[in-house]
Amino acid sequence: MVKIRPWPFNQQQVVSLHWFGNVKQGKDQQWYLQAAFKESKKCQILELPIGAFPLLRLGQFYRDGLPLSTQKAGSYNQVMIEDLGKGKTTKAIDACKKFGYFLYKMPELIHQHVWSFSSNGITYYVSHAELIRALYVKYKLLANALLRPNGLDFLINNVHYLNSQTVFIELAHEIPSTIVTNEFVHYMAWLYLNDEIKKSFCSVQTNAYSYAANQNVSYGIPLEMAVPSIQNTRIAYRGIQQQNEVLILELLGIDNITLPVFQIQYSHKSIKRNVYTNAPKKTRISQKNGDTEYVLNEKNGKRSKEDTHQLVIEQEPTQFAFRHSVVIKRISKQAQKVNKGNAYISNKGRGGATQQQIVGVDESIFGGTVAPIEFRTLEIADSIANYGLEQFFEMIQRLSKSYPHLSVSVNVVFLPLGRKFSRLPDGRRRVCAVARIVNQGKVSYIIEVAVPDNRSISTLIIPSVGSLYKDESHIQKLLRNLVYNSGSWSNSFLQMIRHTKVKHIQETPQNWAQRLSRYL
């Protein structure tokens, strides 16, 4: 995890990311994104490097700059869309007031652009900034390229088609080797080879510069994009619903997206052919001191240094499901020597991990001094559905309708990585649904783990332990124990907490809701 800095709030205080604001250039000529964090009944705007864009989720709660993954406003749902590009743009103040979602008359917030579209009689609203975050800035690299003229072109040295179904892509040297994976190339091909998607990405920069040339930019520049035509797609989202209108806070996944090729070959300076020799092989021993805490650099005078081996931090991913599979092949253009002789020990190097490290998300430059980091916020999957949670979501809807005195929200949380159980058999990260129920001031959580592989895991109900932060720590510990216990609730941990296990039986969602209501 990476701590957001600057952070003007009390370390113990929990605040929520309320809305995205404008972008503006600082005195260092770097781009900054305004993010409005809500505390009590007021908002405070922080100016963060635009490279931090992939870290931000509207409606998420934060403490001391760290996100609380299980604590978010709104509820999970999905919708089928005939064409994402068929809609209209409105102002944030007009869209948000429909939901009582106040922007506190702040000019940095009320003039943001919001895209609205309809499906099955329901009108959906999503900010342009959230569309940009979900579709185009899955890596820090792309966030920094977003407002650079021809930003995508600087990341691709060469593209040529070998035939109608195969393309070769040469990636720019500036791309860190640690993110050069088949998944990254698949995503970059979607951005670069689809003309409409590429034009949409570039429109963010074009619109920003056009606004700066014709408008007063004392409060910054609102983000705006040409929304692309993505047809017959399903999106997963977290949002707030009021009758027949939905305010989407976070786009969680999108499916049925297309790529104009079936095979991709790619090269990068880090991809080398191994040439083996009998020279001695060096082995480095490092003593780790535990988990490293990464803190964003907040000194504007300091810049990130060039480093092809940048550390990559896993963040909650947005899922992309493509209409057809693609064969991806790495092409090596250089050779590297690999020593296969006797091993000798070297104590030289960085040693173990430090307790805290200052890291940068700005564009790396020669002569920089801050260690750069990258984010991975993308998961390419065959589907964004089929988690086996459909009946649970229907049950939660019945619970909310049948017992209107309950305040109900439900989110999807990715299980911690580290064990086989962390992933489904198809390679996707395993998720669980966390429903937060408030009954006359009493807060309870219902936890349902995705088991499309037919594992048997009971529904777990636990009471709140006092605060959002304590609840976050409590639930995360439960999920870690679940993963490290190979997909079973840890009895030793459960013995220490109040809980109720509810077994699954064959019943209707209505009866399931009625059965669970007794424990809330």
Coordinates of C-alpha atoms in Angstrom, one line a residue:
M1 CA 0.0 0.0 0.0
V2 CA 1.1 3.6 -0.7
K3 CA 0.3 6.5 1.7
I4 CA -1.1 9.5 0.0
R5 CA 0.8 12.7 0.8
P6 CA 0.3 15.6 1.5
W7 CA -2.3 14.6 4.1
P8 CA -3.5 17.5 6.3
F9 CA -5.9 15.4 8.4
N10 CA -5.4 14.0 11.8
Q11 CA -3.7 10.6 11.6
Q12 CA -6.6 8.9 13.4
Q13 CA -9.3 10.6 11.4
V14 CA -11.2 8.7 8.7
V15 CA -12.2 10.7 5.6
S16 CA -13.8 9.8 2.3
L17 CA -12.7 10.7 -1.3
H18 CA -15.8 12.7 -2.2
W19 CA -15.2 14.0 -5.8
F20 CA -12.5 14.6 -8.4
G21 CA -11.6 18.2 -9.0
N22 CA -9.7 20.0 -11.7
V23 CA -6.2 19.4 -13.0
K24 CA -3.6 22.2 -13.0
Q25 CA 0.1 22.7 -13.7
G26 CA 2.4 23.5 -10.8
K27 CA 5.4 25.8 -10.8
D28 CA 7.5 22.7 -11.5
Q29 CA 5.5 22.3 -14.8
Q30 CA 4.1 19.0 -13.5
W31 CA 0.4 18.2 -13.6
Y32 CA -1.6 17.9 -10.4
L33 CA -5.1 16.5 -9.8
Q34 CA -7.4 18.0 -7.3
A35 CA -9.1 15.5 -5.1
A36 CA -11.8 16.5 -2.6
F37 CA -11.8 14.6 0.7
K38 CA -14.8 14.9 2.9
E39 CA -14.5 15.2 6.7
S40 CA -17.7 15.6 8.7
K41 CA -19.7 18.1 6.7
K42 CA -17.0 19.9 4.7
C43 CA -14.6 19.1 1.9
Q44 CA -10.9 19.8 1.7
I45 CA -9.1 19.7 -1.7
L46 CA -5.7 18.1 -2.0
E47 CA -3.5 18.6 -5.0
L48 CA -1.9 15.3 -5.8
P49 CA 0.6 14.4 -8.6
I50 CA -1.5 13.1 -11.6
G51 CA 0.6 10.0 -11.4
A52 CA -1.4 9.1 -8.2
F53 CA -4.7 9.0 -10.3
P54 CA -4.7 5.1 -10.3
L55 CA -4.8 5.1 -6.5
L56 CA -8.1 7.1 -6.1
R57 CA -11.6 5.7 -5.8
L58 CA -14.6 7.9 -5.2
G59 CA -16.6 7.1 -2.1
Q60 CA -13.7 5.2 -0.5
F61 CA -12.7 5.9 3.0
Y62 CA -9.1 6.7 3.9
R63 CA -7.1 6.9 7.1
D64 CA -3.6 8.5 7.3
G65 CA -3.5 8.4 3.5
L66 CA -4.3 4.7 3.2
P67 CA -7.5 3.3 1.7
L68 CA -9.9 1.2 3.6
S69 CA -10.7 -1.5 1.0
T70 CA -13.8 -2.8 2.7
Q71 CA -15.3 0.6 3.5
K72 CA -16.8 2.4 0.5
A73 CA -20.0 4.3 -0.1
G74 CA -22.6 2.9 -2.5
S75 CA -23.5 -0.6 -3.6
Y76 CA -22.3 -3.1 -6.3
N77 CA -24.4 -3.7 -9.4
Q78 CA -24.1 -4.4 -13.2
V79 CA -25.8 -3.0 -16.2
M80 CA -25.9 -3.9 -19.9
I81 CA -25.3 -1.0 -22.2
E82 CA -26.1 -0.8 -25.9
D83 CA -23.5 1.8 -26.6
L84 CA -21.5 3.7 -24.0
G85 CA -20.9 6.5 -26.5
K86 CA -24.6 7.3 -26.7
G87 CA -25.3 9.9 -24.0
K88 CA -24.8 13.5 -23.1
T89 CA -22.5 15.6 -20.9
T90 CA -23.9 17.6 -18.0
K91 CA -22.4 19.5 -15.1
A92 CA -21.6 17.8 -11.8
I93 CA -23.7 20.2 -9.8
D94 CA -26.8 19.2 -11.8
A95 CA -26.2 15.5 -11.7
C96 CA -25.2 15.3 -8.0
K97 CA -28.0 17.3 -6.6
K98 CA -30.4 14.5 -7.8
F99 CA -28.9 12.2 -5.2
G100 CA -28.4 14.7 -2.4
Y101 CA -24.6 14.4 -3.1
F102 CA -23.5 17.8 -2.1
L103 CA -20.4 19.5 -3.7
Y104 CA -20.4 22.3 -1.2
K105 CA -20.5 25.1 -3.8
M106 CA -16.8 24.5 -4.5
P107 CA -16.0 25.8 -8.0
E108 CA -13.3 23.1 -8.4
L109 CA -16.0 20.5 -8.1
I110 CA -19.4 21.8 -9.4
H111 CA -18.1 22.4 -12.9
Q112 CA -16.8 18.9 -13.5
H113 CA -18.2 17.0 -16.5
V114 CA -20.6 14.1 -15.9
W115 CA -21.6 11.6 -18.6
S116 CA -25.2 10.4 -18.6
F117 CA -26.7 7.4 -20.5
S118 CA -29.8 5.3 -20.2
S119 CA -30.4 1.5 -20.1
N120 CA -33.6 -0.3 -19.4
G121 CA -35.4 2.8 -18.2
I122 CA -32.7 3.8 -15.7
T123 CA -30.4 6.9 -16.2
Y124 CA -26.8 6.5 -15.1
Y125 CA -24.4 9.3 -14.3
V126 CA -20.6 8.9 -14.2
S127 CA -18.0 11.6 -14.0
H128 CA -15.7 12.0 -17.0
A129 CA -12.8 11.8 -14.5
E130 CA -13.9 8.4 -13.3
L131 CA -14.3 7.2 -16.9
I132 CA -10.8 8.3 -17.6
R133 CA -9.4 6.6 -14.5
A134 CA -11.2 3.4 -15.2
L135 CA -10.5 3.2 -18.9
Y136 CA -7.2 5.0 -19.5
V137 CA -5.0 5.2 -16.4
K138 CA -4.4 1.7 -15.2
Y139 CA -0.7 2.5 -14.7
K140 CA 1.1 5.6 -13.4
L141 CA 2.9 5.7 -16.7
L142 CA -0.4 6.3 -18.5
A143 CA -1.6 8.9 -16.0
N144 CA 1.6 10.9 -16.6
A145 CA 1.1 10.5 -20.4
L146 CA -2.6 11.6 -20.3
L147 CA -2.0 15.4 -20.5
R148 CA 1.1 15.2 -22.7
P149 CA 0.6 16.0 -26.4
N150 CA 0.7 12.7 -28.3
G151 CA 1.2 10.9 -25.0
L152 CA 0.5 7.4 -26.3
D153 CA 2.9 7.8 -29.3
F154 CA 5.8 8.4 -26.9
L155 CA 5.3 5.0 -25.4
I156 CA 5.4 3.1 -28.7
N157 CA 8.5 3.1 -30.9
N158 CA 7.1 1.1 -33.8
V159 CA 3.9 -0.7 -34.9
H160 CA 3.5 -2.7 -38.0
Y161 CA 1.1 -5.3 -39.2
L162 CA 2.6 -8.7 -40.2
N163 CA -0.7 -9.7 -41.7
S164 CA -4.4 -8.9 -41.2
Q165 CA -4.5 -10.7 -37.8
T166 CA -1.0 -10.2 -36.4
V167 CA 0.7 -7.0 -35.3
F168 CA 4.2 -6.3 -34.0
I169 CA 4.7 -3.6 -31.3
E170 CA 8.0 -2.2 -30.2
L171 CA 7.6 -0.6 -26.7
A172 CA 9.5 2.5 -25.8
H173 CA 12.6 2.2 -23.6
E174 CA 11.0 4.6 -21.1
I175 CA 8.5 1.9 -20.1
P176 CA 9.8 0.2 -16.9
S177 CA 10.7 -3.4 -17.5
T178 CA 8.7 -4.5 -14.3
I179 CA 5.3 -3.7 -16.0
V180 CA 6.2 -5.2 -19.4
T181 CA 3.9 -8.2 -19.2
N182 CA 1.5 -9.9 -21.6
E183 CA -1.4 -8.2 -19.7
F184 CA 0.2 -4.7 -20.1
V185 CA 0.8 -5.3 -23.9
H186 CA -2.8 -6.6 -24.3
Y187 CA -4.1 -3.4 -22.7
M188 CA -1.7 -1.1 -24.6
A189 CA -2.7 -2.7 -27.9
W190 CA -6.4 -1.9 -27.1
L191 CA -5.5 1.7 -26.4
Y192 CA -3.3 2.2 -29.5
L193 CA -4.7 0.0 -32.2
N194 CA -8.4 1.0 -31.8
D195 CA -8.6 4.3 -33.6
E196 CA -11.6 5.5 -31.6
I197 CA -10.1 4.5 -28.3
K198 CA -6.8 6.2 -29.1
K199 CA -8.7 9.4 -30.2
S200 CA -10.6 9.3 -27.0
F201 CA -7.4 9.0 -24.9
C202 CA -5.9 12.0 -26.8
S203 CA -9.1 14.0 -26.5
V204 CA -8.4 14.5 -22.7
Q205 CA -5.2 16.5 -23.5
T206 CA -6.8 18.3 -26.4
N207 CA -9.8 19.4 -24.4
A208 CA -7.6 20.5 -21.5
Y209 CA -5.4 22.7 -23.6
S210 CA -8.4 24.1 -25.5
Y211 CA -10.0 25.0 -22.2
A212 CA -6.8 26.6 -20.9
A213 CA -6.6 28.8 -24.0
N214 CA -10.1 30.1 -23.8
Q215 CA -11.1 30.1 -20.1
N216 CA -10.1 31.4 -16.7
V217 CA -7.9 28.6 -15.2
S218 CA -7.5 30.1 -11.7
Y219 CA -9.3 27.1 -10.3
G220 CA -7.8 24.6 -12.7
I221 CA -9.1 22.7 -15.7
P222 CA -11.9 20.2 -15.6
L223 CA -11.2 16.8 -17.2
E224 CA -13.2 16.0 -20.3
M225 CA -13.0 13.2 -22.8
A226 CA -14.7 12.2 -26.0
V227 CA -16.6 9.1 -24.7
P228 CA -15.9 6.2 -27.1
S229 CA -18.5 4.0 -28.7
I230 CA -18.2 0.6 -26.8
Q231 CA -21.1 -1.4 -27.9
N232 CA -23.1 -4.2 -26.3
T233 CA -21.0 -4.1 -23.2
R234 CA -21.7 -4.9 -19.5
I235 CA -20.2 -2.8 -16.8
A236 CA -19.8 -3.6 -13.1
Y237 CA -20.0 -0.6 -10.9
R238 CA -20.4 0.7 -7.3
G239 CA -22.9 3.5 -7.1
I240 CA -25.9 5.2 -5.4
Q241 CA -29.4 4.7 -6.7
Q242 CA -32.4 7.0 -6.2
Q243 CA -35.5 5.5 -7.9
N244 CA -34.7 5.3 -11.6
E245 CA -31.3 7.1 -11.5
V246 CA -27.9 5.9 -10.5
L247 CA -24.8 7.9 -9.6
I248 CA -21.8 5.7 -10.5
L249 CA -18.9 6.3 -8.1
E250 CA -16.5 3.6 -9.4
L251 CA -16.4 1.5 -12.5
L252 CA -15.2 -2.0 -11.5
G253 CA -15.2 -3.8 -14.8
I254 CA -16.2 -3.8 -18.4
D255 CA -16.6 -6.7 -20.8
N256 CA -17.1 -7.5 -24.5
I257 CA -14.4 -5.0 -25.6
T258 CA -12.7 -5.7 -28.9
L259 CA -9.2 -5.7 -30.3
P260 CA -8.6 -5.6 -34.1
V261 CA -6.0 -8.4 -34.1
F262 CA -5.8 -12.0 -32.9
Q263 CA -2.0 -12.2 -32.3
I264 CA 0.5 -9.6 -30.9
Q265 CA 4.2 -9.8 -31.0
Y266 CA 6.2 -7.3 -29.0
S267 CA 9.7 -6.3 -28.0
H268 CA 11.2 -4.2 -25.3
K269 CA 14.8 -3.5 -24.3
S270 CA 14.4 -5.7 -21.2
I271 CA 13.5 -8.8 -23.3
K272 CA 16.8 -10.6 -24.0
R273 CA 17.8 -14.0 -25.2
N274 CA 19.9 -15.9 -22.6
V275 CA 23.4 -17.0 -23.6
Y276 CA 24.8 -19.4 -20.9
T277 CA 28.5 -19.3 -19.8
N278 CA 30.5 -21.2 -17.2
A279 CA 31.5 -18.1 -15.2
P280 CA 30.8 -18.0 -11.4
K281 CA 27.3 -17.2 -10.5
K282 CA 26.6 -14.4 -7.9
T283 CA 24.1 -15.0 -5.1
R284 CA 22.9 -12.1 -3.0
I285 CA 21.6 -12.6 0.6
S286 CA 19.3 -10.0 2.0
Q287 CA 17.8 -9.8 5.4
K288 CA 14.3 -8.3 5.3
N289 CA 13.0 -6.2 8.2
G290 CA 9.3 -6.7 7.4
D291 CA 6.8 -4.9 5.2
T292 CA 7.9 -1.6 3.7
E293 CA 5.7 1.4 4.1
Y294 CA 5.6 3.5 1.0
V295 CA 4.9 7.2 1.3
L296 CA 4.3 9.6 -1.6
N297 CA 6.9 12.3 -2.0
E298 CA 5.5 15.7 -1.2
K299 CA 8.5 17.9 -1.8
N300 CA 7.9 19.5 -5.2
G301 CA 11.5 20.3 -5.7
K302 CA 12.5 16.6 -5.8
R303 CA 11.9 14.5 -8.9
S304 CA 11.8 10.7 -9.5
K305 CA 14.9 9.1 -10.9
E306 CA 15.1 7.0 -14.0
D307 CA 14.8 3.3 -13.1
T308 CA 13.8 0.5 -15.4
H309 CA 13.3 -1.9 -12.5
Q310 CA 10.6 0.2 -10.7
L311 CA 8.7 -1.4 -7.9
V312 CA 5.2 -2.3 -8.9
I313 CA 2.4 -2.0 -6.2
E314 CA -0.7 -4.2 -6.7
Q315 CA -3.9 -2.1 -6.2
E316 CA -7.5 -3.0 -6.5
P317 CA -7.9 -3.8 -10.2
T318 CA -10.4 -2.8 -12.8
Q319 CA -11.4 -5.8 -14.8
F320 CA -11.3 -5.9 -18.6
A321 CA -12.9 -8.8 -20.5
F322 CA -12.2 -9.0 -24.2
R323 CA -14.6 -10.4 -26.8
H324 CA -12.0 -12.9 -28.1
S325 CA -8.7 -14.3 -26.9
V326 CA -5.3 -13.0 -28.2
V327 CA -2.0 -14.9 -28.6
I328 CA 0.8 -12.7 -27.3
K329 CA 4.5 -13.5 -28.0
R330 CA 7.6 -11.8 -26.7
I331 CA 10.4 -11.1 -29.2
S332 CA 14.0 -10.8 -28.0
K333 CA 16.3 -8.5 -30.0
Q334 CA 19.3 -8.7 -27.7
A335 CA 21.3 -11.3 -25.8
Q336 CA 22.4 -11.4 -22.2
K337 CA 25.0 -13.6 -20.5
V338 CA 23.8 -15.9 -17.8
N339 CA 26.5 -17.4 -15.6
K340 CA 26.0 -21.1 -14.7
G341 CA 29.2 -21.8 -12.8
N342 CA 29.8 -22.2 -9.1
A343 CA 27.8 -19.8 -6.9
Y344 CA 29.5 -17.2 -4.7
I345 CA 27.9 -14.9 -2.1
S346 CA 27.8 -11.2 -2.4
N347 CA 26.7 -8.9 0.4
K348 CA 26.7 -5.8 -1.8
G349 CA 23.5 -4.2 -2.8
R350 CA 20.5 -2.5 -1.1
G351 CA 20.2 -5.0 1.7
G352 CA 16.8 -5.6 3.2
A353 CA 13.6 -3.6 3.1
T354 CA 13.4 -0.4 5.1
Q355 CA 10.6 0.5 7.5
Q356 CA 9.5 3.5 5.4
Q357 CA 10.4 4.7 1.9
I358 CA 9.6 7.9 0.1
V359 CA 8.5 7.2 -3.4
G360 CA 7.5 9.3 -6.4
V361 CA 4.8 9.0 -9.1
D362 CA 5.9 11.9 -11.3
E363 CA 7.7 11.4 -14.6
S364 CA 11.2 10.1 -14.0
I365 CA 14.1 12.3 -15.1
F366 CA 17.9 11.9 -15.4
G367 CA 19.3 13.2 -12.1
G368 CA 16.2 12.6 -10.1
T369 CA 16.7 11.4 -6.5
V370 CA 13.3 9.9 -5.5
A371 CA 12.7 6.2 -6.0
P372 CA 9.9 5.8 -8.6
I373 CA 7.0 3.3 -8.2
E374 CA 4.4 1.9 -10.6
F375 CA 0.9 0.6 -10.0
R376 CA -0.9 -2.4 -11.4
T377 CA -4.7 -1.7 -11.4
L378 CA -5.7 -3.9 -14.2
E379 CA -7.0 -7.5 -14.5
I380 CA -7.7 -9.0 -17.9
A381 CA -10.3 -11.7 -17.6
D382 CA -12.6 -13.8 -19.7
S383 CA -15.6 -12.4 -17.9
I384 CA -16.5 -9.8 -15.3
A385 CA -19.4 -12.0 -14.2
N386 CA -19.8 -15.7 -13.2
Y387 CA -18.5 -15.3 -9.7
G388 CA -21.4 -17.2 -8.2
L389 CA -22.5 -14.2 -6.2
E390 CA -25.7 -13.5 -8.2
Q391 CA -28.1 -15.1 -5.7
F392 CA -26.4 -13.3 -2.8
F393 CA -26.8 -9.9 -4.5
E394 CA -30.5 -10.7 -5.2
M395 CA -30.9 -11.7 -1.6
I396 CA -29.4 -8.4 -0.4
Q397 CA -31.9 -6.5 -2.7
R398 CA -34.8 -8.5 -1.2
L399 CA -33.5 -7.8 2.3
S400 CA -33.4 -4.0 1.6
K401 CA -36.9 -4.0 0.1
S402 CA -38.5 -6.3 2.7
Y403 CA -37.0 -4.4 5.6
P404 CA -37.0 -0.7 4.7
H405 CA -35.8 0.3 8.2
L406 CA -32.4 -1.3 7.4
S407 CA -29.7 0.8 5.7
V408 CA -27.9 -1.6 3.3
S409 CA -24.8 -1.3 1.1
V410 CA -22.7 -4.0 -0.5
N411 CA -19.3 -3.9 -2.0
V412 CA -17.0 -6.4 -3.7
V413 CA -13.6 -6.9 -2.2
F414 CA -10.6 -8.7 -3.7
L415 CA -9.1 -11.4 -1.4
P416 CA -5.5 -10.9 -0.3
L417 CA -2.8 -12.4 -2.6
G418 CA -0.3 -15.0 -1.4
R419 CA -2.0 -18.4 -1.7
K420 CA -3.6 -20.6 -4.3
F421 CA -7.0 -19.8 -2.9
S422 CA -6.4 -16.1 -3.7
R423 CA -7.3 -16.9 -7.4
L424 CA -10.1 -18.8 -9.1
P425 CA -9.3 -21.8 -11.4
D426 CA -9.6 -19.5 -14.4
G427 CA -6.9 -17.2 -13.1
R428 CA -9.0 -14.3 -11.9
R429 CA -8.6 -13.0 -8.4
R430 CA -11.1 -14.4 -6.0
V431 CA -13.5 -11.8 -4.5
C432 CA -16.0 -11.7 -1.7
A433 CA -19.1 -9.5 -1.2
V434 CA -19.2 -7.5 2.0
A435 CA -22.6 -6.1 2.9
R436 CA -22.9 -3.5 5.6
I437 CA -26.2 -3.4 7.4
V438 CA -27.3 -0.7 9.8
N439 CA -30.3 -1.7 12.0
Q440 CA -31.4 1.1 14.4
G441 CA -27.7 2.1 14.9
K442 CA -26.4 -1.4 15.2
V443 CA -23.9 -2.2 12.4
S444 CA -23.3 -5.7 11.1
Y445 CA -21.4 -7.1 8.1
I446 CA -22.4 -10.1 6.0
I447 CA -19.4 -11.7 4.2
E448 CA -20.0 -14.0 1.2
V449 CA -17.0 -15.5 -0.6
A450 CA -17.1 -16.2 -4.3
V451 CA -17.0 -19.9 -4.9
P452 CA -17.8 -20.6 -8.6
D453 CA -15.5 -23.6 -8.1
N454 CA -18.1 -25.2 -5.8
R455 CA -16.2 -24.9 -2.6
S456 CA -18.3 -25.0 0.6
I457 CA -17.8 -21.8 2.7
S458 CA -20.6 -20.6 5.0
T459 CA -21.9 -17.0 5.0
L460 CA -20.3 -15.1 7.9
I461 CA -22.1 -12.4 9.9
I462 CA -20.0 -10.3 12.3
P463 CA -20.9 -7.2 14.3
S464 CA -19.0 -3.9 14.0
V465 CA -16.2 -3.5 16.5
G466 CA -16.6 0.3 16.8
S467 CA -15.2 2.3 13.9
L468 CA -14.7 2.1 10.2
Y469 CA -10.9 1.7 10.6
K470 CA -11.3 -1.1 13.3
D471 CA -13.9 -2.8 11.1
E472 CA -11.5 -2.6 8.1
S473 CA -8.7 -4.2 10.1
H474 CA -11.1 -6.8 11.5
I475 CA -12.4 -7.9 8.1
Q476 CA -9.0 -7.9 6.4
K477 CA -7.6 -10.1 9.1
L478 CA -10.6 -12.5 8.6
L479 CA -9.9 -12.6 4.9
R480 CA -6.1 -13.1 5.3
N481 CA -6.8 -16.0 7.6
L482 CA -9.3 -17.4 5.1
V483 CA -6.7 -17.3 2.3
Y484 CA -3.9 -18.8 4.5
N485 CA -6.3 -21.5 5.8
S486 CA -6.9 -22.7 2.2
G487 CA -10.4 -21.4 1.9
S488 CA -11.8 -22.2 5.3
W489 CA -12.8 -19.8 8.0
S490 CA -10.1 -20.0 10.7
N491 CA -11.7 -21.5 13.8
S492 CA -8.9 -20.3 16.0
F493 CA -9.6 -16.7 15.0
L494 CA -13.4 -17.1 15.0
Q495 CA -13.2 -18.3 18.6
M496 CA -11.9 -14.8 19.6
I497 CA -14.6 -12.8 17.9
R498 CA -18.4 -12.6 17.9
H499 CA -19.8 -14.2 14.8
T500 CA -22.5 -16.2 13.2
K501 CA -22.0 -18.8 10.5
V502 CA -25.0 -19.4 8.2
K503 CA -24.9 -22.5 6.1
H504 CA -26.1 -22.5 2.5
I505 CA -29.3 -24.4 1.8
Q506 CA -31.6 -24.7 -1.3
E507 CA -34.0 -21.7 -0.9
T508 CA -35.3 -18.7 -2.6
P509 CA -33.5 -15.3 -2.2
Q510 CA -36.6 -14.1 -0.3
N511 CA -36.3 -16.9 2.3
W512 CA -32.6 -16.5 2.5
A513 CA -33.1 -12.8 3.3
Q514 CA -35.7 -13.6 5.9
R515 CA -33.3 -16.2 7.5
L516 CA -30.4 -13.8 7.7
S517 CA -32.5 -10.9 9.1
R518 CA -32.8 -12.7 12.4
Y519 CA -29.1 -12.2 13.1
L520 CA -29.0 -8.4 12.2

